[in-house]
């Protein structure tokens, strides 16, 4: 593991703090969610936001993209959305006498996949495969997706008629699942008084670019993880396996515990969180901060139920 | 401290600079004094013990604050009353003991004085003086007893002594004191670390041949054989379980009970009721050593009399164990009198060990022919005895026949061996022989000798011990006061012969001991009565421990030290070489102790220990760490609870987190710096009590 002296880390945390500050001006009262979203991006994961419409999901995605200086696209998923609508399509160009590829919205660095559970499984699966592979194959040609590539998918947990809930295997591809929730009264007041936030996104300064973000991601991946911390992560994984097997919840049936991949994701998310917090090492607190978001949707159906299950799991596992 | 308090102490300018004691320090001092007093208390008259302890209690009462006026200075006793206390106490001690300048009244006075000093102790300087006084008081019980129990009883005081010194070293506003249990544990750890050093010095530091100062001999009230014998004196002694002496036999072969006559004072003068010692018996000759000689070592309990005890008949002069062989021969630790008594040059006021040889014989030649006349003297009185003796004499011309006829008469007539004989008024010998016929060994021995003298046969009474009990643990013989015995010697056919009339009346006394010889309803001491069972086993085990303790610890003197050095092949070394070896061992031990205390642990381990200790301390202060709570989270929770220590908590949390979860150090010394930060920050935190109060 690379040794990284503290002085190289500090500017990163300052940069992260600056980004968060700007974001907080647009997405009011959601500091924790913003920080998690940023950490998710730095951990090269994808984010699933589970909430009713109108709580600021798209605003968050757009503001994040703008602040980081990334290209942003939004796709409203509907029941007639085809894979090509997301990935892109080759159209015959008569002047060039050749097929020309028209890249779909997936070729943006930040993709907001709104109401992903409304799309048919085939389309969902195309997106999720691209998320995992970070490349798409169209017409026998493999095309790299931009770097960084960050999907924020949303789904509405309330309206389930005519929806295709994501299967567990697909849920597993999201690093984090969040619930934004209603703003608290003070934040809502500020929101009401301040007018439309969407309009102000354009005014946001871009504090980073793809290259800096790649730096951040590299730095996070190199952050020190002590054996003691891995002990703790393993204890959490073991407890989740015992825990989930012991109390299968009614709505989801018997669930398995956290997979090794979930463990890996937990560690990288904790690294990103520590980096955003400006620490040169990962602490149990970092693991605990990201654990509900990382493990919730793997432990139980629904972001809220998952977060609660994750919280109680955290409480049951002492620090080794 | 109030201005009034300072002004009141104006007359003692020297102590004004010394800081005042906190209530915690005063309580520690009080605990120390009570711990020092308690082992001494059983050796003192009840009123002194109660008085001394009550004075300490009074200070504790004065320390209590009025809950309505918590800021009021603690109540105090005016100084003049303390002087009054001291004077009254001195007079009372004088009245109780009859004298003041002696060991026991001095100890009693110190016992009270420490309490009075405690009453007026207000400054740290006074506190230190009090600690010194209390340390001296801790030693005083050893004047009375040097048993393992006495050593055990001193341990609490030593532990509290360490804790009190710890408390005294704290200044108000400085680092907080330890909790009581922690302070005691720490002292215990210090003592444990010091024990090997103490053991080494005990074994290797040259012993001084004679103590630099003697223990002053207030040896009143010791039990043991006296220089006189009257009816009832030995049966009274038999009520005591106390150990008279213990005997280790060389080669381990212990003579049969009937051979175990331990010769003590020989009583030759008779006034009609009481037998007493000859004034100046003169020196006698030892029995010749032969193949049957038994060699043994006696560990004699102090009895404040000069006589030593030996198996009949001593064949060598006793050699004090531990005394230099040459010095022993020159000074003559003891001598043999004409009537075969071993007399030490000085009264036995301390436990004494001596080795000698005896030959198992029951007769020996007289020192000279002229002495016979002395042993037929008898005072007037006891007419019926004289009459009976004349009748016997008329019947039996030869002395030997006379003795045998008398013994036969004793066994024929209905004599009863009992611990509770009826009282005898005038002419006790007459009364015993012809009226009551119930008596203990002194009655039989005394009456027999009186009868012999009336018949013109030279005779005398020998007192001592008979029998004793073998401790299977350790294989030595325990002789108790309940084994006290008296028998007779008659000069027949040119030799002093041992005659034991008790053996004629109650042979089981000689063969099996006192308890078998008297009725079940008689008041025999418990240990003489016990036959078997766990209590007896426990008693044997304890006696073996006590004997070993006395022999190897209390009795570890120059001679035994030399022996040990020879066994360890150390006697070839020069003193400076021994000192160097000892120094090297001490150094190594100190290094080991230090290593165990922290240098052996890695820095993460030490950091973990510090962190765990901090968690425990905060838990005691009411803020336990949740099991899943990380260091930063816990530290920030603690910072919210105690904002005044937020910096320390943050430093603790961050440095511990960095040490435990941090990357390998980029620069050398980085971890050491982190550890130093952690340790410093932990030091800054006050104790749990103070934290609890500050929350």
PDB file of N, CA and C in Angstrom, chain B residues 328-387:
ATOM      1  N   UNK B 328      30.680 -19.830  70.878  1.00  0.00           N
ATOM      2  CA  UNK B 328      29.837 -20.643  71.735  1.00  0.00           C
ATOM      3  C   UNK B 328      30.688 -21.379  72.769  1.00  0.00           C
ATOM      4  N   UNK B 329      31.785 -21.956  72.292  1.00  0.00           N
ATOM      5  CA  UNK B 329      32.647 -22.704  73.198  1.00  0.00           C
ATOM      6  C   UNK B 329      33.275 -21.766  74.221  1.00  0.00           C
ATOM      7  N   UNK B 330      33.666 -20.585  73.767  1.00  0.00           N
ATOM      8  CA  UNK B 330      34.369 -19.677  74.652  1.00  0.00           C
ATOM      9  C   UNK B 330      33.435 -19.115  75.714  1.00  0.00           C
ATOM     10  N   UNK B 331      32.299 -18.607  75.294  1.00  0.00           N
ATOM     11  CA  UNK B 331      31.437 -17.921  76.256  1.00  0.00           C
ATOM     12  C   UNK B 331      30.663 -18.924  77.088  1.00  0.00           C
ATOM     13  N   UNK B 332      30.401 -20.091  76.527  1.00  0.00           N
ATOM     14  CA  UNK B 332      29.587 -21.039  77.258  1.00  0.00           C
ATOM     15  C   UNK B 332      28.156 -20.575  77.281  1.00  0.00           C
ATOM     16  N   UNK B 333      27.443 -20.950  76.273  1.00  0.00           N
ATOM     17  CA  UNK B 333      26.053 -20.546  76.148  1.00  0.00           C
ATOM     18  C   UNK B 333      25.264 -21.057  77.360  1.00  0.00           C
ATOM     19  N   UNK B 334      25.624 -22.243  77.834  1.00  0.00           N
ATOM     20  CA  UNK B 334      24.902 -22.833  78.963  1.00  0.00           C
ATOM     21  C   UNK B 334      25.855 -23.744  79.730  1.00  0.00           C
ATOM     22  N   UNK B 335      25.468 -24.080  80.931  1.00  0.00           N
ATOM     23  CA  UNK B 335      26.296 -25.005  81.704  1.00  0.00           C
ATOM     24  C   UNK B 335      25.413 -26.051  82.367  1.00  0.00           C
ATOM     25  N   UNK B 336      26.063 -27.090  82.880  1.00  0.00           N
ATOM     26  CA  UNK B 336      25.328 -28.185  83.503  1.00  0.00           C
ATOM     27  C   UNK B 336      25.531 -28.100  85.016  1.00  0.00           C
ATOM     28  N   UNK B 337      24.445 -28.173  85.734  1.00  0.00           N
ATOM     29  CA  UNK B 337      24.584 -28.137  87.198  1.00  0.00           C
ATOM     30  C   UNK B 337      24.864 -29.546  87.716  1.00  0.00           C
ATOM     31  N   UNK B 338      25.162 -29.585  89.023  1.00  0.00           N
ATOM     32  CA  UNK B 338      25.478 -30.850  89.653  1.00  0.00           C
ATOM     33  C   UNK B 338      24.297 -31.813  89.582  1.00  0.00           C
ATOM     34  N   UNK B 339      23.069 -31.250  89.624  1.00  0.00           N
ATOM     35  CA  UNK B 339      21.894 -32.120  89.535  1.00  0.00           C
ATOM     36  C   UNK B 339      21.380 -32.240  88.093  1.00  0.00           C
ATOM     37  N   UNK B 340      22.310 -32.079  87.153  1.00  0.00           N
ATOM     38  CA  UNK B 340      22.046 -32.383  85.734  1.00  0.00           C
ATOM     39  C   UNK B 340      20.991 -31.466  85.108  1.00  0.00           C
ATOM     40  N   UNK B 341      20.954 -30.217  85.576  1.00  0.00           N
ATOM     41  CA  UNK B 341      20.104 -29.249  84.885  1.00  0.00           C
ATOM     42  C   UNK B 341      20.953 -28.479  83.904  1.00  0.00           C
ATOM     43  N   UNK B 342      20.374 -28.154  82.769  1.00  0.00           N
ATOM     44  CA  UNK B 342      21.044 -27.272  81.813  1.00  0.00           C
ATOM     45  C   UNK B 342      20.530 -25.858  82.063  1.00  0.00           C
ATOM     46  N   UNK B 343      21.476 -24.969  82.356  1.00  0.00           N
ATOM     47  CA  UNK B 343      21.087 -23.597  82.665  1.00  0.00           C
ATOM     48  C   UNK B 343      21.776 -22.675  81.670  1.00  0.00           C
ATOM     49  N   UNK B 344      20.996 -21.824  81.015  1.00  0.00           N
ATOM     50  CA  UNK B 344      21.577 -20.843  80.105  1.00  0.00           C
ATOM     51  C   UNK B 344      22.161 -19.701  80.909  1.00  0.00           C
ATOM     52  N   UNK B 345      23.109 -19.001  80.304  1.00  0.00           N
ATOM     53  CA  UNK B 345      23.759 -17.906  81.028  1.00  0.00           C
ATOM     54  C   UNK B 345      22.791 -16.753  81.234  1.00  0.00           C
ATOM     55  N   UNK B 346      21.791 -16.650  80.359  1.00  0.00           N
ATOM     56  CA  UNK B 346      20.829 -15.548  80.491  1.00  0.00           C
ATOM     57  C   UNK B 346      19.424 -16.124  80.330  1.00  0.00           C
ATOM     58  N   UNK B 347      18.450 -15.491  80.936  1.00  0.00           N
ATOM     59  CA  UNK B 347      17.085 -15.993  80.769  1.00  0.00           C
ATOM     60  C   UNK B 347      16.692 -16.068  79.299  1.00  0.00           C
ATOM     61  N   UNK B 348      15.886 -17.051  78.976  1.00  0.00           N
ATOM     62  CA  UNK B 348      15.473 -17.261  77.580  1.00  0.00           C
ATOM     63  C   UNK B 348      14.309 -16.315  77.304  1.00  0.00           C
ATOM     64  N   UNK B 349      14.631 -15.143  76.778  1.00  0.00           N
ATOM     65  CA  UNK B 349      13.571 -14.172  76.511  1.00  0.00           C
ATOM     66  C   UNK B 349      13.253 -14.083  75.026  1.00  0.00           C
ATOM     67  N   UNK B 350      14.030 -14.754  74.200  1.00  0.00           N
ATOM     68  CA  UNK B 350      13.703 -14.810  72.784  1.00  0.00           C
ATOM     69  C   UNK B 350      13.710 -16.274  72.385  1.00  0.00           C
ATOM     70  N   UNK B 351      13.066 -16.520  71.284  1.00  0.00           N
ATOM     71  CA  UNK B 351      13.089 -17.877  70.784  1.00  0.00           C
ATOM     72  C   UNK B 351      14.548 -18.303  70.614  1.00  0.00           C
ATOM     73  N   UNK B 352      14.886 -19.477  71.145  1.00  0.00           N
ATOM     74  CA  UNK B 352      16.270 -19.930  71.143  1.00  0.00           C
ATOM     75  C   UNK B 352      16.347 -21.311  70.523  1.00  0.00           C
ATOM     76  N   UNK B 353      17.343 -21.490  69.693  1.00  0.00           N
ATOM     77  CA  UNK B 353      17.553 -22.829  69.124  1.00  0.00           C
ATOM     78  C   UNK B 353      18.899 -23.343  69.580  1.00  0.00           C
ATOM     79  N   UNK B 354      18.913 -24.585  70.072  1.00  0.00           N
ATOM     80  CA  UNK B 354      20.191 -25.156  70.474  1.00  0.00           C
ATOM     81  C   UNK B 354      20.218 -26.631  70.123  1.00  0.00           C
ATOM     82  N   UNK B 355      21.424 -27.099  69.880  1.00  0.00           N
ATOM     83  CA  UNK B 355      21.604 -28.501  69.497  1.00  0.00           C
ATOM     84  C   UNK B 355      22.403 -29.182  70.582  1.00  0.00           C
ATOM     85  N   UNK B 356      22.063 -30.408  70.877  1.00  0.00           N
ATOM     86  CA  UNK B 356      22.845 -31.153  71.847  1.00  0.00           C
ATOM     87  C   UNK B 356      22.612 -32.648  71.649  1.00  0.00           C
ATOM     88  N   UNK B 357      23.330 -33.439  72.450  1.00  0.00           N
ATOM     89  CA  UNK B 357      23.200 -34.891  72.389  1.00  0.00           C
ATOM     90  C   UNK B 357      22.804 -35.381  73.770  1.00  0.00           C
ATOM     91  N   UNK B 358      22.026 -36.448  73.796  1.00  0.00           N
ATOM     92  CA  UNK B 358      21.648 -37.065  75.059  1.00  0.00           C
ATOM     93  C   UNK B 358      21.817 -38.570  74.920  1.00  0.00           C
ATOM     94  N   UNK B 359      22.011 -39.222  76.070  1.00  0.00           N
ATOM     95  CA  UNK B 359      21.992 -40.686  76.053  1.00  0.00           C
ATOM     96  C   UNK B 359      20.749 -41.116  76.821  1.00  0.00           C
ATOM     97  N   UNK B 360      19.992 -42.023  76.287  1.00  0.00           N
ATOM     98  CA  UNK B 360      18.752 -42.431  76.959  1.00  0.00           C
ATOM     99  C   UNK B 360      19.060 -43.315  78.171  1.00  0.00           C
ATOM    100  N   UNK B 361      19.199 -42.691  79.323  1.00  0.00           N
ATOM    101  CA  UNK B 361      19.482 -43.433  80.549  1.00  0.00           C
ATOM    102  C   UNK B 361      18.576 -42.909  81.632  1.00  0.00           C
ATOM    103  N   UNK B 362      18.316 -43.767  82.616  1.00  0.00           N
ATOM    104  CA  UNK B 362      17.469 -43.316  83.709  1.00  0.00           C
ATOM    105  C   UNK B 362      18.236 -43.253  85.027  1.00  0.00           C
ATOM    106  N   UNK B 363      19.555 -43.494  84.968  1.00  0.00           N
ATOM    107  CA  UNK B 363      20.317 -43.365  86.219  1.00  0.00           C
ATOM    108  C   UNK B 363      21.681 -42.787  85.895  1.00  0.00           C
ATOM    109  N   UNK B 364      22.289 -42.162  86.878  1.00  0.00           N
ATOM    110  CA  UNK B 364      23.614 -41.589  86.693  1.00  0.00           C
ATOM    111  C   UNK B 364      24.272 -41.461  88.053  1.00  0.00           C
ATOM    112  N   UNK B 365      25.583 -41.444  88.104  1.00  0.00           N
ATOM    113  CA  UNK B 365      26.269 -41.388  89.402  1.00  0.00           C
ATOM    114  C   UNK B 365      26.139 -40.015  90.030  1.00  0.00           C
ATOM    115  N   UNK B 366      26.149 -39.937  91.355  1.00  0.00           N
ATOM    116  CA  UNK B 366      26.096 -38.628  92.018  1.00  0.00           C
ATOM    117  C   UNK B 366      27.399 -37.876  91.811  1.00  0.00           C
ATOM    118  N   UNK B 367      27.334 -36.565  91.924  1.00  0.00           N
ATOM    119  CA  UNK B 367      28.525 -35.747  91.718  1.00  0.00           C
ATOM    120  C   UNK B 367      29.562 -36.055  92.800  1.00  0.00           C
ATOM    121  N   UNK B 368      29.153 -36.131  94.041  1.00  0.00           N
ATOM    122  CA  UNK B 368      30.068 -36.583  95.092  1.00  0.00           C
ATOM    123  C   UNK B 368      29.259 -37.178  96.228  1.00  0.00           C
ATOM    124  N   UNK B 369      29.898 -37.961  97.040  1.00  0.00           N
ATOM    125  CA  UNK B 369      29.216 -38.727  98.078  1.00  0.00           C
ATOM    126  C   UNK B 369      28.596 -37.810  99.126  1.00  0.00           C
ATOM    127  N   UNK B 370      29.166 -36.626  99.287  1.00  0.00           N
ATOM    128  CA  UNK B 370      28.729 -35.750 100.364  1.00  0.00           C
ATOM    129  C   UNK B 370      27.344 -35.161 100.110  1.00  0.00           C
ATOM    130  N   UNK B 371      26.953 -35.169  98.865  1.00  0.00           N
ATOM    131  CA  UNK B 371      25.719 -34.453  98.557  1.00  0.00           C
ATOM    132  C   UNK B 371      24.485 -35.176  99.085  1.00  0.00           C
ATOM    133  N   UNK B 372      24.617 -36.469  99.402  1.00  0.00           N
ATOM    134  CA  UNK B 372      23.459 -37.251  99.809  1.00  0.00           C
ATOM    135  C   UNK B 372      22.736 -36.601 100.986  1.00  0.00           C
ATOM    136  N   UNK B 373      23.483 -36.021 101.910  1.00  0.00           N
ATOM    137  CA  UNK B 373      22.893 -35.476 103.131  1.00  0.00           C
ATOM    138  C   UNK B 373      21.869 -34.389 102.805  1.00  0.00           C
ATOM    139  N   UNK B 374      22.165 -33.663 101.748  1.00  0.00           N
ATOM    140  CA  UNK B 374      21.299 -32.545 101.401  1.00  0.00           C
ATOM    141  C   UNK B 374      19.904 -33.007 100.980  1.00  0.00           C
ATOM    142  N   UNK B 375      19.834 -34.232 100.461  1.00  0.00           N
ATOM    143  CA  UNK B 375      18.576 -34.686  99.876  1.00  0.00           C
ATOM    144  C   UNK B 375      17.746 -35.540 100.819  1.00  0.00           C
ATOM    145  N   UNK B 376      18.093 -35.526 102.090  1.00  0.00           N
ATOM    146  CA  UNK B 376      17.216 -36.207 103.036  1.00  0.00           C
ATOM    147  C   UNK B 376      16.591 -35.206 104.003  1.00  0.00           C
ATOM    148  N   UNK B 377      16.942 -33.939 103.834  1.00  0.00           N
ATOM    149  CA  UNK B 377      16.353 -32.921 104.691  1.00  0.00           C
ATOM    150  C   UNK B 377      14.854 -32.839 104.483  1.00  0.00           C
ATOM    151  N   UNK B 378      14.171 -32.641 105.636  1.00  0.00           N
ATOM    152  CA  UNK B 378      12.748 -32.413 105.485  1.00  0.00           C
ATOM    153  C   UNK B 378      12.293 -31.519 106.621  1.00  0.00           C
ATOM    154  N   UNK B 379      11.309 -30.706 106.331  1.00  0.00           N
ATOM    155  CA  UNK B 379      10.812 -29.833 107.390  1.00  0.00           C
ATOM    156  C   UNK B 379       9.905 -30.615 108.321  1.00  0.00           C
ATOM    157  N   UNK B 380       9.660 -30.060 109.492  1.00  0.00           N
ATOM    158  CA  UNK B 380       8.699 -30.720 110.380  1.00  0.00           C
ATOM    159  C   UNK B 380       7.302 -30.663 109.766  1.00  0.00           C
ATOM    160  N   UNK B 381       6.443 -31.523 110.291  1.00  0.00           N
ATOM    161  CA  UNK B 381       5.073 -31.569 109.758  1.00  0.00           C
ATOM    162  C   UNK B 381       4.852 -32.869 109.048  1.00  0.00           C
ATOM    163  N   UNK B 382       3.662 -32.992 108.488  1.00  0.00           N
ATOM    164  CA  UNK B 382       3.245 -34.207 107.813  1.00  0.00           C
ATOM    165  C   UNK B 382       3.546 -35.450 108.661  1.00  0.00           C
ATOM    166  N   UNK B 383       3.021 -35.491 109.889  1.00  0.00           N
ATOM    167  CA  UNK B 383       3.404 -36.572 110.816  1.00  0.00           C
ATOM    168  C   UNK B 383       3.003 -37.957 110.327  1.00  0.00           C
ATOM    169  N   UNK B 384       1.880 -38.062 109.665  1.00  0.00           N
ATOM    170  CA  UNK B 384       1.442 -39.399 109.256  1.00  0.00           C
ATOM    171  C   UNK B 384       2.380 -39.964 108.193  1.00  0.00           C
ATOM    172  N   UNK B 385       2.915 -39.092 107.345  1.00  0.00           N
ATOM    173  CA  UNK B 385       3.862 -39.523 106.328  1.00  0.00           C
ATOM    174  C   UNK B 385       5.117 -40.066 107.000  1.00  0.00           C
ATOM    175  N   UNK B 386       5.595 -39.323 108.007  1.00  0.00           N
ATOM    176  CA  UNK B 386       6.801 -39.730 108.711  1.00  0.00           C
ATOM    177  C   UNK B 386       6.567 -41.082 109.380  1.00  0.00           C
ATOM    178  N   UNK B 387       5.398 -41.208 109.961  1.00  0.00           N
ATOM    179  CA  UNK B 387       5.040 -42.451 110.637  1.00  0.00           C
ATOM    180  C   UNK B 387       5.057 -43.607 109.664  1.00  0.00           C
TER     181      UNK B 387
END
